[in-house]
mmCIF file of C-alpha atoms in Angstrom:
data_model
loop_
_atom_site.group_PDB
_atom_site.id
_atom_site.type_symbol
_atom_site.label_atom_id
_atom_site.label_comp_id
_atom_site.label_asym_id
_atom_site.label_seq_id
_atom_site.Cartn_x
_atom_site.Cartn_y
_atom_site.Cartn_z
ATOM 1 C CA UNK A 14 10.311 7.750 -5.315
ATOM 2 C CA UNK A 15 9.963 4.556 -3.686
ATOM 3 C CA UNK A 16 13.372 2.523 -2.306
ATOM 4 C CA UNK A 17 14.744 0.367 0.021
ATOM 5 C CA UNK A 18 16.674 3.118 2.082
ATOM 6 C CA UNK A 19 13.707 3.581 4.165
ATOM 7 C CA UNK A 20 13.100 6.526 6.057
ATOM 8 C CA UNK A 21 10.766 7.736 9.120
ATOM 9 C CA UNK A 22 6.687 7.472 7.282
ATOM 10 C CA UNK A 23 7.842 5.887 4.343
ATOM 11 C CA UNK A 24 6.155 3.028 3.165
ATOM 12 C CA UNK A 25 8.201 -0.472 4.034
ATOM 13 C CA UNK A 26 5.830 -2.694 4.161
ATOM 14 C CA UNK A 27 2.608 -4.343 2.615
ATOM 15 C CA UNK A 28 0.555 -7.252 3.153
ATOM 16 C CA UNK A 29 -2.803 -8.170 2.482
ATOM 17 C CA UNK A 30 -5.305 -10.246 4.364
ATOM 18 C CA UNK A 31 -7.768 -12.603 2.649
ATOM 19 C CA UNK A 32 -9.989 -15.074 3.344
ATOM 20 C CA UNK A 33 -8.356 -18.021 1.137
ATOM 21 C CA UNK A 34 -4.685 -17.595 1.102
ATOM 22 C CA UNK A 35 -4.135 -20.190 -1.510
ATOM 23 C CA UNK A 36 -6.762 -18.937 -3.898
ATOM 24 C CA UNK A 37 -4.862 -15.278 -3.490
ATOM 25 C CA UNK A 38 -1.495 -16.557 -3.773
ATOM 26 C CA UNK A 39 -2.754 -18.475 -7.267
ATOM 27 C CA UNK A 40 -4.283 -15.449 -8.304
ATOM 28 C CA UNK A 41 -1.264 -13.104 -7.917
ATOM 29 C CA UNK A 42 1.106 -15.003 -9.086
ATOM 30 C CA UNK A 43 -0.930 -15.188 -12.242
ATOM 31 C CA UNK A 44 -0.953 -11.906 -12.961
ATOM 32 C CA UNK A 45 1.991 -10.447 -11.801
ATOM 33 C CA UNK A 46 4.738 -13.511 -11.322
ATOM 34 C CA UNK A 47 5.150 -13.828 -7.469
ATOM 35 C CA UNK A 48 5.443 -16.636 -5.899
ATOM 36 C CA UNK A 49 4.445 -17.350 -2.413
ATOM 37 C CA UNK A 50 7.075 -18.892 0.090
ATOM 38 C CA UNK A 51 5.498 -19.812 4.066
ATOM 39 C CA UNK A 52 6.857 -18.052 7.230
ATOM 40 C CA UNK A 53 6.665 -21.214 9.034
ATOM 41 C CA UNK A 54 4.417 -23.455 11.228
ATOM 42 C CA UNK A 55 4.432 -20.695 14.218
ATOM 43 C CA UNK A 56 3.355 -17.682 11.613
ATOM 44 C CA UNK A 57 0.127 -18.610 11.591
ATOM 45 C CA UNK A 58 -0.409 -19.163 7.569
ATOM 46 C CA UNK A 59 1.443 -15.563 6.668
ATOM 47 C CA UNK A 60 3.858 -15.804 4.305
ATOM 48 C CA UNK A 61 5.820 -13.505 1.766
ATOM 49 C CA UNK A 62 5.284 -13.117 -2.255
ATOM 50 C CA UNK A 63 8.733 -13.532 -3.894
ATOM 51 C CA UNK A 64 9.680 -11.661 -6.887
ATOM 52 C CA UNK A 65 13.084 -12.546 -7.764
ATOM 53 C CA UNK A 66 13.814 -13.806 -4.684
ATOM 54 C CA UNK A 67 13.215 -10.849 -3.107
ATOM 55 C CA UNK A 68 9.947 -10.138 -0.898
ATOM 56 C CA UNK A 69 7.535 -8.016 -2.570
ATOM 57 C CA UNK A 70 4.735 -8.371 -0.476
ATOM 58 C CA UNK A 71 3.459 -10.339 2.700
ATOM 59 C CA UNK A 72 -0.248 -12.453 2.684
ATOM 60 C CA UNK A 73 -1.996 -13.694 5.958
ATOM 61 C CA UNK A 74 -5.459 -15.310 6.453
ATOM 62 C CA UNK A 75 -8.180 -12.508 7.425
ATOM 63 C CA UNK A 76 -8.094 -12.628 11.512
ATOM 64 C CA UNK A 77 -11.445 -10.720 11.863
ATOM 65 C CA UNK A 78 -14.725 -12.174 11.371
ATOM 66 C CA UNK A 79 -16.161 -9.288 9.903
ATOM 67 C CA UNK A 80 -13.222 -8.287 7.862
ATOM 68 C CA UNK A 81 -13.383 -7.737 4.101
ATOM 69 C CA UNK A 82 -9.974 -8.829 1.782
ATOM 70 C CA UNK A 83 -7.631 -5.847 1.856
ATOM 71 C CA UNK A 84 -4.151 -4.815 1.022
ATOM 72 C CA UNK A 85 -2.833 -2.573 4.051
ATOM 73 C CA UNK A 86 0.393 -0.662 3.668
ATOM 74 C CA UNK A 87 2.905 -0.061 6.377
ATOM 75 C CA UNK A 88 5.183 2.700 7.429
ATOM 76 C CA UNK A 89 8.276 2.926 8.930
ATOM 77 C CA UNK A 90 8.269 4.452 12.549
ATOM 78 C CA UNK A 91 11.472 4.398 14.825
ATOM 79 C CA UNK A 92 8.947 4.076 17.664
ATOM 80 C CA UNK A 93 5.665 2.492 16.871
ATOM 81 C CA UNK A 94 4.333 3.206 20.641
ATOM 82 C CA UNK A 95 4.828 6.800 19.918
ATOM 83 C CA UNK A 96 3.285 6.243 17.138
ATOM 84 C CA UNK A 97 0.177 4.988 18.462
ATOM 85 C CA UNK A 98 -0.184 7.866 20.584
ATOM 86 C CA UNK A 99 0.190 10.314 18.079
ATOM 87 C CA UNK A 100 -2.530 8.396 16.167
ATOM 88 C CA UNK A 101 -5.187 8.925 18.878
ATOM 89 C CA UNK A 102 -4.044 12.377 19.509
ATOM 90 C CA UNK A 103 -4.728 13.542 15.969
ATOM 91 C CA UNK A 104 -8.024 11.784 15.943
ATOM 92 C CA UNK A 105 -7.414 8.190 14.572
ATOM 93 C CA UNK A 106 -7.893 5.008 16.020
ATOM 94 C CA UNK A 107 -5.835 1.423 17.433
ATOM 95 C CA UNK A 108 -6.885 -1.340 15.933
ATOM 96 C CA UNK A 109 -4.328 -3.031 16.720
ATOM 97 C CA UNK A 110 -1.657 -1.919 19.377
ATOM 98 C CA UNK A 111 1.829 -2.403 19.091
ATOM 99 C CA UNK A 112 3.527 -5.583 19.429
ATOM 100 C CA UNK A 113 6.696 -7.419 18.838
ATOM 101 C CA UNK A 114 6.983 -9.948 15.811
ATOM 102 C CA UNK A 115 9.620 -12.491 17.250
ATOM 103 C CA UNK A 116 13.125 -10.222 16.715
ATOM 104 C CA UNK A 117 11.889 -8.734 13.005
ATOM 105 C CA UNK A 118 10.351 -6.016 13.747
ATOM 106 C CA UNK A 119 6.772 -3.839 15.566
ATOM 107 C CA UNK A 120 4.601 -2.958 14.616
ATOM 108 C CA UNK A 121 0.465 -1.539 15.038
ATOM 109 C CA UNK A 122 -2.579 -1.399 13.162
ATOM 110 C CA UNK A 123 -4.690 1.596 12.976
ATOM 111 C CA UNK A 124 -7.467 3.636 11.538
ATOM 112 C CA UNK A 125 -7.210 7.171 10.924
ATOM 113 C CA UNK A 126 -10.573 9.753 11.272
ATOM 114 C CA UNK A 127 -12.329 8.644 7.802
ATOM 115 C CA UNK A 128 -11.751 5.195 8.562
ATOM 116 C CA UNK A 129 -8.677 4.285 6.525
ATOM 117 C CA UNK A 130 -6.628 1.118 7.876
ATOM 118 C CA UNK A 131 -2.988 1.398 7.492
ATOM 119 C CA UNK A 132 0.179 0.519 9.787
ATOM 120 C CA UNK A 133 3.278 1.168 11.226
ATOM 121 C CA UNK A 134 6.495 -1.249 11.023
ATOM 122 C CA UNK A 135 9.628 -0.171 13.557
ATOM 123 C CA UNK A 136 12.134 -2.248 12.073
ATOM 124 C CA UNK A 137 14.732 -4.945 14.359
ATOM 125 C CA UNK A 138 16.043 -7.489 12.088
ATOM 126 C CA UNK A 139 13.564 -6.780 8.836
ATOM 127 C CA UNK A 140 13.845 -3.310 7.583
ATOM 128 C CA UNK A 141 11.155 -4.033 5.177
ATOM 129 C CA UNK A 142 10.420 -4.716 1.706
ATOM 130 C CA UNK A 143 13.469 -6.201 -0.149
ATOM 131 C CA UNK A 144 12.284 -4.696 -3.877
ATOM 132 C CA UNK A 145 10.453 -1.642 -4.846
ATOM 133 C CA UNK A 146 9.882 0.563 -8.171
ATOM 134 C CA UNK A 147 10.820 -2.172 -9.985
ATOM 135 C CA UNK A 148 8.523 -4.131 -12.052
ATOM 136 C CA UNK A 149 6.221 -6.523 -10.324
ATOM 137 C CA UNK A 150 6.819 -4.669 -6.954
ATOM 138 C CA UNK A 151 5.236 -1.664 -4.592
ATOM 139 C CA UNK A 152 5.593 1.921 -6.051
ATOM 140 C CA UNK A 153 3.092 3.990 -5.126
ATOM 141 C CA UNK A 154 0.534 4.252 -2.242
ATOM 142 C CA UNK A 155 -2.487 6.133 -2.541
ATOM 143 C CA UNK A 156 -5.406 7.316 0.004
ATOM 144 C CA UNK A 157 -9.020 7.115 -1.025
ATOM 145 C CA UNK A 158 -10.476 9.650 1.285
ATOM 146 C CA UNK A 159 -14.143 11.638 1.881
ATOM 147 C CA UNK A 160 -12.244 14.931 3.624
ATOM 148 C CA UNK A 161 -8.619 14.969 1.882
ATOM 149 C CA UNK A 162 -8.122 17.902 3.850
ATOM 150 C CA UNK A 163 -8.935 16.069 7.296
ATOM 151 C CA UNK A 164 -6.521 13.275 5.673
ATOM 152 C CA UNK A 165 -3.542 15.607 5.242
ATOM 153 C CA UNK A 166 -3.728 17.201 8.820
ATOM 154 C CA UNK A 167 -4.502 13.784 10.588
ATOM 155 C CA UNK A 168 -1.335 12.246 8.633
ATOM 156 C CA UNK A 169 1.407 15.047 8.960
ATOM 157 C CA UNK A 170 0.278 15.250 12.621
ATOM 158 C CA UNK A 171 1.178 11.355 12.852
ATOM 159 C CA UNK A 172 4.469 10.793 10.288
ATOM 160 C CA UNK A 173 5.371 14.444 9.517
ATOM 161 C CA UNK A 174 4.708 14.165 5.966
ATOM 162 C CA UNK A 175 5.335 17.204 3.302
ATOM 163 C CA UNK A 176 2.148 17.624 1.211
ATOM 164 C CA UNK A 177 1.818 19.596 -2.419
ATOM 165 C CA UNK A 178 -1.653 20.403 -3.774
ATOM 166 C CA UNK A 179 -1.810 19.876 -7.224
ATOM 167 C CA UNK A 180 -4.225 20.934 -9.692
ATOM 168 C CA UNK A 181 -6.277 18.940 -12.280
ATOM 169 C CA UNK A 182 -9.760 18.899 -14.509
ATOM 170 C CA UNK A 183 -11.786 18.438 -11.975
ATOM 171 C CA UNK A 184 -10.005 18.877 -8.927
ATOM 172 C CA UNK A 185 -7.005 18.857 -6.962
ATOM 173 C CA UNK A 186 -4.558 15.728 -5.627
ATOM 174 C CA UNK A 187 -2.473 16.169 -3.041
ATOM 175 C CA UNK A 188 1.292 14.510 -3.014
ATOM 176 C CA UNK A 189 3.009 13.099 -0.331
ATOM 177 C CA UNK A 190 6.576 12.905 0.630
ATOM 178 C CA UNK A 191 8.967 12.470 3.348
ATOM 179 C CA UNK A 192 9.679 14.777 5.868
ATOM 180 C CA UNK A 193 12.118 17.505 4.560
ATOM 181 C CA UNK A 194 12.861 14.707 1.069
ATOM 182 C CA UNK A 195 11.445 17.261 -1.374
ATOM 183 C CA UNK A 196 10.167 15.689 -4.694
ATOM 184 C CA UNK A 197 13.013 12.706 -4.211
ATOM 185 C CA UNK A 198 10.966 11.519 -0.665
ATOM 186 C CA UNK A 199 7.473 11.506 -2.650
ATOM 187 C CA UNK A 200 6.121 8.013 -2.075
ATOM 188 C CA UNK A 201 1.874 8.584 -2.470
ATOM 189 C CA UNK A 202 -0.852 10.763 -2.746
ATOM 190 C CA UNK A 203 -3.869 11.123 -1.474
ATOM 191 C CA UNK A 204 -7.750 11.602 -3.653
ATOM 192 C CA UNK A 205 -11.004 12.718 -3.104
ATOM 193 C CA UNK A 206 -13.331 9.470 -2.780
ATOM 194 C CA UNK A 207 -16.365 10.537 -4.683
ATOM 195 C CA UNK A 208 -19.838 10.428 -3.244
ATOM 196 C CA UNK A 209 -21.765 7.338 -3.080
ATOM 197 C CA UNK A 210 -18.591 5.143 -4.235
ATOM 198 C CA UNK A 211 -18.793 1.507 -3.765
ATOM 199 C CA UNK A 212 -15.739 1.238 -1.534
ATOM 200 C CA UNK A 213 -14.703 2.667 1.671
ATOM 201 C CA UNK A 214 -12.261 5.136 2.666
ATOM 202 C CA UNK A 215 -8.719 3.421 1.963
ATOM 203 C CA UNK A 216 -5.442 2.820 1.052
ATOM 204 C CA UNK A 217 -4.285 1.565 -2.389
ATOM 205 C CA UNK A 218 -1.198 0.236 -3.101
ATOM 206 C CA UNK A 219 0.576 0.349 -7.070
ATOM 207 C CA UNK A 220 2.592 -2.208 -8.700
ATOM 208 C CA UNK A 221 4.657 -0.976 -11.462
ATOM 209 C CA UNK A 222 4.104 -3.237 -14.183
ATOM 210 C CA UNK A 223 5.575 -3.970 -17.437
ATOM 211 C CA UNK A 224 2.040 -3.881 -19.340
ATOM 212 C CA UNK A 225 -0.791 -2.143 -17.962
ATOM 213 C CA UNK A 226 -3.294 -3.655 -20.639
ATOM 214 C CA UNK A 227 -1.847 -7.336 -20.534
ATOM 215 C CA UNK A 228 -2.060 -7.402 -16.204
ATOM 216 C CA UNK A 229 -5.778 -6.041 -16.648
ATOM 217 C CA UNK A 230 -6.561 -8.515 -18.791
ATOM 218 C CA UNK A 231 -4.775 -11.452 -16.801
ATOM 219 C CA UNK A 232 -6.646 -10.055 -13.645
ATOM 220 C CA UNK A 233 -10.031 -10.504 -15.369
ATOM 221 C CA UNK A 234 -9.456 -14.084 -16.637
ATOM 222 C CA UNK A 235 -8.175 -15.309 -13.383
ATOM 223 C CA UNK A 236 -11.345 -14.147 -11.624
ATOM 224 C CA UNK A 237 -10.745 -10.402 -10.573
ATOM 225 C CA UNK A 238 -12.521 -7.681 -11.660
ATOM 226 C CA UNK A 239 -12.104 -3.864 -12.807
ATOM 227 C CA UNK A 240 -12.543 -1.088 -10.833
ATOM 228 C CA UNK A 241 -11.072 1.961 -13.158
ATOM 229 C CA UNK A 242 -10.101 0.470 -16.791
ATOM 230 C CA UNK A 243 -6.672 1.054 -18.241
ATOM 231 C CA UNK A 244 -6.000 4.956 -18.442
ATOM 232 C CA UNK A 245 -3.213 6.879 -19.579
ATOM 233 C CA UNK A 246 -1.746 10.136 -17.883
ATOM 234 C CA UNK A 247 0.344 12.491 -19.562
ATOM 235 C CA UNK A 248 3.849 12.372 -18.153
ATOM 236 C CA UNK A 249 2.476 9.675 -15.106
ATOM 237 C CA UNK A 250 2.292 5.968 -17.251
ATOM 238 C CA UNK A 251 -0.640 3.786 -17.959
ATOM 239 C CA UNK A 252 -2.327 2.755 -14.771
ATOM 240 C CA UNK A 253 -6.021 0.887 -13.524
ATOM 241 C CA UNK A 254 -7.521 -0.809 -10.457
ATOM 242 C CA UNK A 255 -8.399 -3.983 -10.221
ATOM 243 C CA UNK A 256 -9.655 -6.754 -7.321
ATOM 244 C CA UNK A 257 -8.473 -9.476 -6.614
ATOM 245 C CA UNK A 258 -10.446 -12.875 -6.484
ATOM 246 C CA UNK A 259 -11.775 -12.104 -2.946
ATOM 247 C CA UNK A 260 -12.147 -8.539 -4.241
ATOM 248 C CA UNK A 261 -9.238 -6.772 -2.961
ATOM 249 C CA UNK A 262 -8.855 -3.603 -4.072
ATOM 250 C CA UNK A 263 -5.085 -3.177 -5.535
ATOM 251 C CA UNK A 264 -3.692 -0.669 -8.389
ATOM 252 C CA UNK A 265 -0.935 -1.171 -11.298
ATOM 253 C CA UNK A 266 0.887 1.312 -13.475
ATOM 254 C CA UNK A 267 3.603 1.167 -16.010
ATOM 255 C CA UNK A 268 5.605 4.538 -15.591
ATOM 256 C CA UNK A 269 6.107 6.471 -17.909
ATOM 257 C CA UNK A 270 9.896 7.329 -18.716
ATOM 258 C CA UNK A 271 11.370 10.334 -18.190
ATOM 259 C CA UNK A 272 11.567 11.246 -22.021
ATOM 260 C CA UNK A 273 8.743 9.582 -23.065
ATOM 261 C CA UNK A 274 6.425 12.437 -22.615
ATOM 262 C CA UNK A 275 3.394 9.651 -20.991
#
């Protein structure tokens, strides 16, 4: 489970990159309540989705000229130079190397062997996300990949990650946790990306939600689309994927409870 006591590989951060950061901040906080607050003049036009006050999320105008709107999610490294290395060692790739945001933080951008963008943040004065697991906020993050196998090596190679294969009709998804966290560190999983599907090899964050159904249908009438309708999973929740208005891939879930039996 997801929380703010962030460890070594777990996720603390997420931020996406579009190519009209107004027209993604209107769309998000129409369908799941956050607001969007600036990081100042010098940021560059990122900025941080609220949720209670607390930050949720980060959004920042696309800096590539052939880059397509994403959500990338971030994990926590005491040493994001080591990182790096360990990245190209295992087969990945820098697309980004490390660097110092003012006194927050480090952090790097990278690709692993399928392709995959995700990143690293070695925390200074922002340890990361101020809210998780709760409603309207980061609870799962999921990899989309052609070789799951090639996925698990490259990544416990990299973080050190605990993996558990589990079984299902039609195949197998692997969990990942913390290092040594047991079920308690599990934070994401990682799927087979089927054959001749639309979308690259990627990362896909979850946002619990309240109402599966009612988020879908918010998503669609503010000009996103759906990628897997609303499905329900025995002892999981209720979850889809959507995209966003730039077509952002992004996933949302209402858990199930513990005694609710899905």
């Amino acid at each position: 489970m997801l929380t703010t006591d962030y460890v070594p590989g777990a996720p603390n951060w997420l931020d996406l990159g579009a190519p009209d950061t107004d027209a993604a901040a209107a769309f998000y906080q129409g369908v799941l309540g956050w607001s969007f607050e600036s990081a100042g003049p010098e940021a560059g036009g990122y900025g941080f989705f609220k949720r209670d006050r607390k930050t949720v999320a980060a959004l920042g105008p696309l800096t590539e000229q052939s880059a397509r709107a994403a959500w990338t999610p971030y994990f926590h490294t005491p040493d994001a130079d080591a990182t790096a290395k360990s990245v190209e060692r295992a087969g990945g790739g820098v697309a980004v190397a490390p660097f110092d945001v003012f006194d927050e933080g480090r952090m790097a951008h990278f690709a692993d062997p399928a392709g995959a963008r995700f990143a690293v943040w070695q925390p200074g004065k922002t340890a990361g996300l101020e809210l998780v697991t709760e409603p309207g906020s980061l609870c799962w993050t999921e990899l989309h990949s052609p070789d799951p196998a090639e996925a698990r090596t490259f990544y416990r190679a990299v973080f050190g990650w605990d993996t558990e294969e589990m079984s299902f009709p039609g195949g197998t998804y692997t969990m990942l946790s913390t290092a040594g966290a047991g079920k308690d560190g599990s934070f994401g999983g990682v799927a087979q990306l089927q054959e001749g599907h639309s979308t690259p090899p990627q990362w896909l964050p979850y946002i619990e939600v309240t109402d599966c159904d009612e988020v879908v249908t918010k998503g669609q009438e503010l000009g996103g689309s759906v990628l897997m309708p609303a499905v329900s999973a025995e002892g999981i929740g209720r979850m889809a994927w959507l995209t966003d208005v730039a077509g952002a891939p992004f996933g949302v879930i209402t858990s199930a409870s513990p005694d609710s039996g899905g």
